[in-house]
XYZ file of C-alpha atoms in Angstrom:
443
model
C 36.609 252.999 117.772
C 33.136 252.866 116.441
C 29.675 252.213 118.920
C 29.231 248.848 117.531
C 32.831 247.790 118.405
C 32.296 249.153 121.333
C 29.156 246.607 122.286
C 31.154 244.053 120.518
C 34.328 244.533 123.365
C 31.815 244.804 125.920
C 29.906 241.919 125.381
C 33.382 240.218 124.981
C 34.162 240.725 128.382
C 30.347 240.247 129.855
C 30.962 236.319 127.905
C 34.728 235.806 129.401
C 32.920 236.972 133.024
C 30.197 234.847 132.575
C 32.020 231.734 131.466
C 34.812 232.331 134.408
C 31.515 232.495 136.980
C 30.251 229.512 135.645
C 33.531 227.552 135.520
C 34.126 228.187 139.189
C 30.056 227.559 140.118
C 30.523 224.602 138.462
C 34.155 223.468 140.394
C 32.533 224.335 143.543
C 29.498 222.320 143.257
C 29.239 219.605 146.123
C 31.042 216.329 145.793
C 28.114 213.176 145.602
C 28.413 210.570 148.252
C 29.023 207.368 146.479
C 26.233 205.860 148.557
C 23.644 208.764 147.961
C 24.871 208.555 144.288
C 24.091 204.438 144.288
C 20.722 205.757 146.277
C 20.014 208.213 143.339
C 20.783 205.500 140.412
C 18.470 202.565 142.058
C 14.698 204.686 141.581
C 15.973 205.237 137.623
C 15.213 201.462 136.107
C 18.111 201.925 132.889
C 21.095 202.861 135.552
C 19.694 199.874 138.144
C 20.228 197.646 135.721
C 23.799 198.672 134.378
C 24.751 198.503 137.849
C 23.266 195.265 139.343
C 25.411 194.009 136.073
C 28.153 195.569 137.075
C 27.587 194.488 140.721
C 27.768 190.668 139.227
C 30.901 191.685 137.068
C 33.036 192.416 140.074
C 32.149 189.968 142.336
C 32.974 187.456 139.666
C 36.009 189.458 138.822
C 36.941 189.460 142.423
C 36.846 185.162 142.448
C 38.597 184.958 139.083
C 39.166 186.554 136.061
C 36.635 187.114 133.428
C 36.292 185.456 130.209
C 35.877 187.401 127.198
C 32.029 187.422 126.487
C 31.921 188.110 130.112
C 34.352 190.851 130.228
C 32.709 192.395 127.002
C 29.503 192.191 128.730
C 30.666 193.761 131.919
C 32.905 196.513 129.896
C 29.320 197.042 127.985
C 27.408 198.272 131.118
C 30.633 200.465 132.368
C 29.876 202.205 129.242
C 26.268 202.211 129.677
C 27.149 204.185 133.117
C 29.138 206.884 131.956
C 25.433 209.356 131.383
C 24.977 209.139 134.972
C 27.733 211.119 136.127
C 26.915 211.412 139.979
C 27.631 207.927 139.738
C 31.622 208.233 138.339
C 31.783 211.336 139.700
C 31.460 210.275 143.242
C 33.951 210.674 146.216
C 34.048 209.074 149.899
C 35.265 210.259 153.322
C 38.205 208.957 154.393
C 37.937 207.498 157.858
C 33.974 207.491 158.285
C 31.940 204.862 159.484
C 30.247 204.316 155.683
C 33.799 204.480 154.291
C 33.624 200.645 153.396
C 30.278 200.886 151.328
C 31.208 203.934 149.815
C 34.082 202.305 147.872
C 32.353 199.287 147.269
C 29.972 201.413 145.076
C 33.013 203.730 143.998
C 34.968 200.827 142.404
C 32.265 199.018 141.824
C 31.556 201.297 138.129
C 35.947 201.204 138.095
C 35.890 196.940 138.438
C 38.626 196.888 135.320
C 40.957 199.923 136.454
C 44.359 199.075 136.708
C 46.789 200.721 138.827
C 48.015 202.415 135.917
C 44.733 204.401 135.689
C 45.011 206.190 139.326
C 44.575 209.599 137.981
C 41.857 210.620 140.663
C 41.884 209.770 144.447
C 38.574 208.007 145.359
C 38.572 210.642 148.542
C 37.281 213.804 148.867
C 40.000 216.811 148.656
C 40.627 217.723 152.426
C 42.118 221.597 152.571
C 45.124 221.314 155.250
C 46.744 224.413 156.952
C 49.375 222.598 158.907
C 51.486 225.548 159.033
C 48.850 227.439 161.015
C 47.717 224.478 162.762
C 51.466 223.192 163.464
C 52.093 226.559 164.577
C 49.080 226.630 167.150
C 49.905 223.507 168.789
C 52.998 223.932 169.525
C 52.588 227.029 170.684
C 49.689 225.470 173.173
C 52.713 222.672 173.945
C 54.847 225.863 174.728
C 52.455 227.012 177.462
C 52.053 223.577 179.161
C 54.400 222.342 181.575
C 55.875 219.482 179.431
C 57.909 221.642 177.101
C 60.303 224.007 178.818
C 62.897 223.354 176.793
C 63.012 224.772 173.485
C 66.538 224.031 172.086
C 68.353 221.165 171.222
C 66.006 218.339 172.439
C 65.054 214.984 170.495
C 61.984 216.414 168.330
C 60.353 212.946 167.982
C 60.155 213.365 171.760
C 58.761 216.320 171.998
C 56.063 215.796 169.540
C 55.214 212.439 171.668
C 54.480 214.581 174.550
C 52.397 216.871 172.670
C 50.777 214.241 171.582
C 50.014 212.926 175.315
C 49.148 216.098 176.179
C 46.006 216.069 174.024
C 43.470 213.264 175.499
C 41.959 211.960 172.260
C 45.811 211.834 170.762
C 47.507 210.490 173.728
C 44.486 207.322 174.177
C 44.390 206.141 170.875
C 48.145 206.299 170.915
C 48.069 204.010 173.517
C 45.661 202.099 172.102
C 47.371 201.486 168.928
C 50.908 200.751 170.854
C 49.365 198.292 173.096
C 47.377 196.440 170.204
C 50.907 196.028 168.258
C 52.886 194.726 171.125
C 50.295 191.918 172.591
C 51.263 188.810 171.410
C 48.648 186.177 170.574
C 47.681 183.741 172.474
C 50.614 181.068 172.256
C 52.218 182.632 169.556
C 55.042 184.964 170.127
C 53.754 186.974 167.424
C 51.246 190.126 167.262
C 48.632 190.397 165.867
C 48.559 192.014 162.865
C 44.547 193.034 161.772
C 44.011 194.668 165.229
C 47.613 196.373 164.870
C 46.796 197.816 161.733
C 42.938 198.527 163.005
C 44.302 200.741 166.035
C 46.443 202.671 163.881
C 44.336 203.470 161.075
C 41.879 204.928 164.492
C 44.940 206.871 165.084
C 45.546 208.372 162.440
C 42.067 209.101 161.486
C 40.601 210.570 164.101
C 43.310 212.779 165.872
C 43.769 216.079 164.425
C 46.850 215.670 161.534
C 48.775 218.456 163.437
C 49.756 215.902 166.012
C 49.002 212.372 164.470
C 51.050 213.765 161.433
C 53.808 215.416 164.169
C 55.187 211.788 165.497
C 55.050 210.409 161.708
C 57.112 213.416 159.985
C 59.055 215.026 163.226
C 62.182 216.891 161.962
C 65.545 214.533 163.320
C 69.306 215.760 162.991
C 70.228 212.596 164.889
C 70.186 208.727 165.367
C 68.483 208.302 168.830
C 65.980 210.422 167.159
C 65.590 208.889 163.849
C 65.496 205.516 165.679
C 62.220 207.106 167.802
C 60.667 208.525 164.604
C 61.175 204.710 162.609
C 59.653 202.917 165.488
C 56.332 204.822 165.900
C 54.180 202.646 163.905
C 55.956 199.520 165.532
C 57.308 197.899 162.392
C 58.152 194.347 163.584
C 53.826 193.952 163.582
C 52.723 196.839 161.572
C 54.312 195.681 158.170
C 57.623 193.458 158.941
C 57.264 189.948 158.495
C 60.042 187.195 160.032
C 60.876 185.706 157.208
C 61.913 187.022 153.551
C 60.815 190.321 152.256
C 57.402 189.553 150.337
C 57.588 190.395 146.311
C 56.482 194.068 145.895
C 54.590 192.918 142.771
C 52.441 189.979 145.024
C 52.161 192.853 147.671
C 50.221 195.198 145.806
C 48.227 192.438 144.119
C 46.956 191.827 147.543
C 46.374 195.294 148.382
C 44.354 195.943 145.037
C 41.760 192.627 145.917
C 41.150 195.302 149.644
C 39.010 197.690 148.287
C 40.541 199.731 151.686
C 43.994 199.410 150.887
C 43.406 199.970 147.052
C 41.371 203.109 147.725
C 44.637 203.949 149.783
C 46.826 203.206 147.651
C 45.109 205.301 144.923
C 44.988 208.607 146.811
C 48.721 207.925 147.294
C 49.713 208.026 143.632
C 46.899 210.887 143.130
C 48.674 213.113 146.159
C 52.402 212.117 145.773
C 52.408 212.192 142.355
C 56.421 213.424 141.159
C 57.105 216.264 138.983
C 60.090 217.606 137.643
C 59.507 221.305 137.158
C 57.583 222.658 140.580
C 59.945 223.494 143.348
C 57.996 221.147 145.629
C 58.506 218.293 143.676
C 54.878 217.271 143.058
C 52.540 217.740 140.297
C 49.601 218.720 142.392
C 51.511 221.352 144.753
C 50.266 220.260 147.786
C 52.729 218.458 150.323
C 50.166 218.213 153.137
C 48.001 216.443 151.050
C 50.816 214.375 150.313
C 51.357 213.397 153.676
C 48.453 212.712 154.356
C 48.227 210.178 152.171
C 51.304 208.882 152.876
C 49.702 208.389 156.211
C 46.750 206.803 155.043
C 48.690 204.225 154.013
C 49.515 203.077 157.634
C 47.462 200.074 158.956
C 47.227 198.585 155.448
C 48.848 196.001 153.753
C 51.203 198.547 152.144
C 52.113 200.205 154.979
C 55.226 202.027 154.254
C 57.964 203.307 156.904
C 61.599 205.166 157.246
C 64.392 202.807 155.818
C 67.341 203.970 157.927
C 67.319 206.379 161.425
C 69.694 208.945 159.652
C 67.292 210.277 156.994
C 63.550 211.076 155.307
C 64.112 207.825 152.863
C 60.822 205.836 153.234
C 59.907 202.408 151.102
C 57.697 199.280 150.974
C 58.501 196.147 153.097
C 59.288 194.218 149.543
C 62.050 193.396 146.908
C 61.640 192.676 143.453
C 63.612 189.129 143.489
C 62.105 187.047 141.332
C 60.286 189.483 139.413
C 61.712 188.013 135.748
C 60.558 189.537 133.245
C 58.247 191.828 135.466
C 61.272 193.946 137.123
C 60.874 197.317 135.657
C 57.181 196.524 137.208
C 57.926 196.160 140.644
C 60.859 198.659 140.301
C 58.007 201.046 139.656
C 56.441 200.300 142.866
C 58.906 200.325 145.082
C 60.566 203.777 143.461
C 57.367 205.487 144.183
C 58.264 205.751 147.487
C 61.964 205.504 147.642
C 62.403 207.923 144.733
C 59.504 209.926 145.116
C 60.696 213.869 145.266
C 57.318 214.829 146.256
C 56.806 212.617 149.021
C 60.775 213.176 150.205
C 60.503 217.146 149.894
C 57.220 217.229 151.683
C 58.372 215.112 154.476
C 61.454 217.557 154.970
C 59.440 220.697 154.855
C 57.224 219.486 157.321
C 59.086 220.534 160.520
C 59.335 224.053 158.562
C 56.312 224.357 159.031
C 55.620 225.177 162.759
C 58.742 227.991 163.035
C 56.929 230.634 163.529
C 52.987 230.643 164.866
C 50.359 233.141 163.962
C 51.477 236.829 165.691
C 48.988 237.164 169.290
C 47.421 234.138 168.807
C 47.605 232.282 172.168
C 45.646 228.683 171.704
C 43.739 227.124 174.693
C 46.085 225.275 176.812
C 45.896 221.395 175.525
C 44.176 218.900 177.435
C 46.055 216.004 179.547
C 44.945 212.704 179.301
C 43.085 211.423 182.376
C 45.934 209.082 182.656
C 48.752 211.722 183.337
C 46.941 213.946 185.758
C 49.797 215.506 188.045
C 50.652 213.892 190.990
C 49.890 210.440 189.437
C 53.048 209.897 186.518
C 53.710 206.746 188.115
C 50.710 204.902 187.157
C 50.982 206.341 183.415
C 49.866 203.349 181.451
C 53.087 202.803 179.588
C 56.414 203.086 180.305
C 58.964 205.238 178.784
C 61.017 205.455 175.245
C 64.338 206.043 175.579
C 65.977 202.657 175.385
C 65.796 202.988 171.423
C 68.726 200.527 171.259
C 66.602 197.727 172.403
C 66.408 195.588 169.348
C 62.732 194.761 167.440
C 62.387 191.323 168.608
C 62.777 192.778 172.278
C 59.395 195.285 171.868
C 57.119 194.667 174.805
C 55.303 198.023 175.184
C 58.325 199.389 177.690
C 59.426 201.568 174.251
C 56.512 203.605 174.401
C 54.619 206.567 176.608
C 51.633 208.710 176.334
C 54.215 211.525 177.559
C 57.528 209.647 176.932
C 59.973 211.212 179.775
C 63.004 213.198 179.153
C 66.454 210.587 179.811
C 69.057 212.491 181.370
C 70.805 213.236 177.804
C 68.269 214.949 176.442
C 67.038 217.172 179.104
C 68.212 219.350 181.789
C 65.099 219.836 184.190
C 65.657 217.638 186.764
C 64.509 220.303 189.363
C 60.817 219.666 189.922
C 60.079 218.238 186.556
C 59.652 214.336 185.626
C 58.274 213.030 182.752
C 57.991 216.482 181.206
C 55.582 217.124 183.852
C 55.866 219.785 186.569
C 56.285 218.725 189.900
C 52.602 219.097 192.379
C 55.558 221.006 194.341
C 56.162 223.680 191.075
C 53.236 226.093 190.656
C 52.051 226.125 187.248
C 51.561 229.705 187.294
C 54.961 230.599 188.430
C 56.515 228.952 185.320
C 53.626 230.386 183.075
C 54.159 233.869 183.854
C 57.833 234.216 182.889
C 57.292 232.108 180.201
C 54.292 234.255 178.607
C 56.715 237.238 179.086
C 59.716 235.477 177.512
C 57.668 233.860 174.630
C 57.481 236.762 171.695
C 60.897 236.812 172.071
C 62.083 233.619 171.718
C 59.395 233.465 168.632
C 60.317 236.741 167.328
């Protein structure tokens, strides 16, 4: 090979290097606020403009729809937009305390997107190792007194009580349970806005290893797929007492929330179906996908199991009525009943905390101040195992920051109650033989 092919191979490669480096500078560059973007747009006069038009377009949009000088107006200054890129580029924070204004602005520059157009999730990407964080709290659950038993118990249960054994997890539990059980004032109904409030808290703000736990806990059995379909409380969270709503007037209502939109978006985006990867979904990321799914909860749209003897989730809608819309709100309601992403991520999930990291050995977790030992009695509320009771008959006695163990489901009766060791049982007494037993029950 001559010199000058030589340079020519070498600067080949020196190029591919160079464009790979900048690819992946470039994909790594910091997602834009969609408020700091709107802050960066307002001091240039051209993009203030475009966007106080816009602005106008969708709060008119948002009353009625617009006619077509308007529209052509409005679709005008969406063009105008697309130089400033911060501005379409922008993500938001799911859960935040600006998360409201940031989608305001975000589908603000989207005001004529159609559900058909979800191809990006207005959230930023959130990197999830539930298998590593699965696998460290329930090992932590292991080393507490509330989970002696390892084999053969109702897993729902058991991810309750880890659940109560972490203070920020086991309050807003509460806190959600007690919100979707109050009736209002002379109504024999719940409330349904602070119900949906308190669980969105929930599930926001407790670590997804154990908000995500009670949501997606592996069942082989009724009593336990009865516990796992009643966590979100569905007679108030999404059931309504008469008919089934139209899935098509449904998601019309959820697409005038920016919220439950924004939702709704990162849904499609996460769940999104595929034939060819073994997972089922396009994007190859099932915690992703569930956490989605989750986001979901405490919206209009607020999905939930449709039986206690499997993973089959859908919408609290039928398409009667639909006419000549049917293969329309077929498609909504089959992207959760036949969704192969969302069903193969939600039966991986209890796969995913087999086996925990080799000597790690997490921090014990810590109790609630409301189920300090020595004081189960006055836990705030009372216990879960009469599943059978029927959904009209929910008053709050269905749920428990550390549900106890009924007699079927647990054989510690000696010095244990509620899952709790007895003041008379010395903690480190069970620990030690427990420590020693552990790698090989694991291994």
């Amino acid at each position: 090979m001559s010199r000058s092919a030589d340079n020519m191979l070498f600067l080949g490669v020196l190029l591919n290097v160079f464009i790979r480096g900048s690819v992946q500078a470039s994909s790594s560059l910091p997602v834009v606020d969609c408020l700091e973007a709107e802050q960066r747009c307002a001091v240039e006069a051209a993009c203030s403009a475009w966007y106080q038009e816009l602005e106008y377009c969708a709060s008119q949009e948002a009353v009625s729809p617009l006619g077509p000088e308007a529209r052509h107006r409005c679709l005008k200054a969406q063009s105008s937009l697309e130089d400033y890129r911060p501005l379409l580029d922008c993500k938001c924070q799911r859960g935040s305390r600006r998360e409201g204004g940031c989608l305001k602005v975000y589908w603000t520059v989207r005001f004529s997107q159609g559900h058909e157009e979800y191809d990006v999730s207005p959230y930023e990407d959130v990197e999830l190792d539930l298998g590593r964080n699965m696998a460290t709290s329930r090992m932590a659950s292991i080393m507490s007194a509330s989970s002696l038993s390892l084999d053969g118990q109702n897993q729902c249960l058991k991810a309750a009580q880890d659940c109560g054994l972490f203070e920020k997890c086991g309050s807003l539990r509460s806190e959600y349970v007690v919100a979707c059980t109050k009736r209002a004032p002379g109504s024999t109904h719940c409330v349904r806005q602070k119900c949906h409030r308190a669980l969105r808290r929930f599930l926001e703000r407790v670590p997804a290893e154990y908000s995500l736990g009670v949501l997606f806990c592996p069942c082989s059995d009724t009593l336990c797929g009865e516990r796992r379909r009643k966590t979100i409380v569905p007679s108030c969270s999404y059931e309504d007492r008469d008919a089934k709503p139209n899935c098509l007037s449904l998601e019309a209502s959820c697409m005038k929330e920016e919220l439950c939109r924004s939702r709704l978006a990162d849904f499609q985006y996460n769940c999104h179906p595929a034939p060819t990867p073994p997972s089922g979904c396009l994007r190859e990321n099932g915690a992703a996908c569930l956490k989605a799914y989750a986001g979901l909860i405490g919206t209009i749209m607020t999905p939930n199991y449709i039986s206690n003897s499997s993973v089959e989730v859908s919408q609290w809608c039928s398409c009667e009525g639909s006419g000549n819309q049917w293969r329309d709100c077929l498609r909504i309601l089959e992207a959760f009943s036949t969704n192969s992403c969302l069903r193969n991520s939600i039966s991986a999930f209890g796969s995913l905390s087999l086996r925990p990291e080799e000597n790690t050995l997490p921090a014990s977790p810590r109790p609630s101040p409301k189920i300090q030992p020595g004081n189960v009695e006055d836990n705030a509320l009372p216990d879960l195992n009469t599943v059978e009771n029927t959904e009209e008959e929910e008053d709050g006695r269905e749920f428990n920051v550390i549900p106890n163990y009924s007699e079927k489901e647990s054989n510690l009766h000696s010095g244990v109650r509620g899952g709790c060791v007895g003041v008379s049982a010395p903690l480190t007494s069970l620990l030690v033989p427990l420590l020693l037993t552990g790698p090989l029950s694991w291994g």
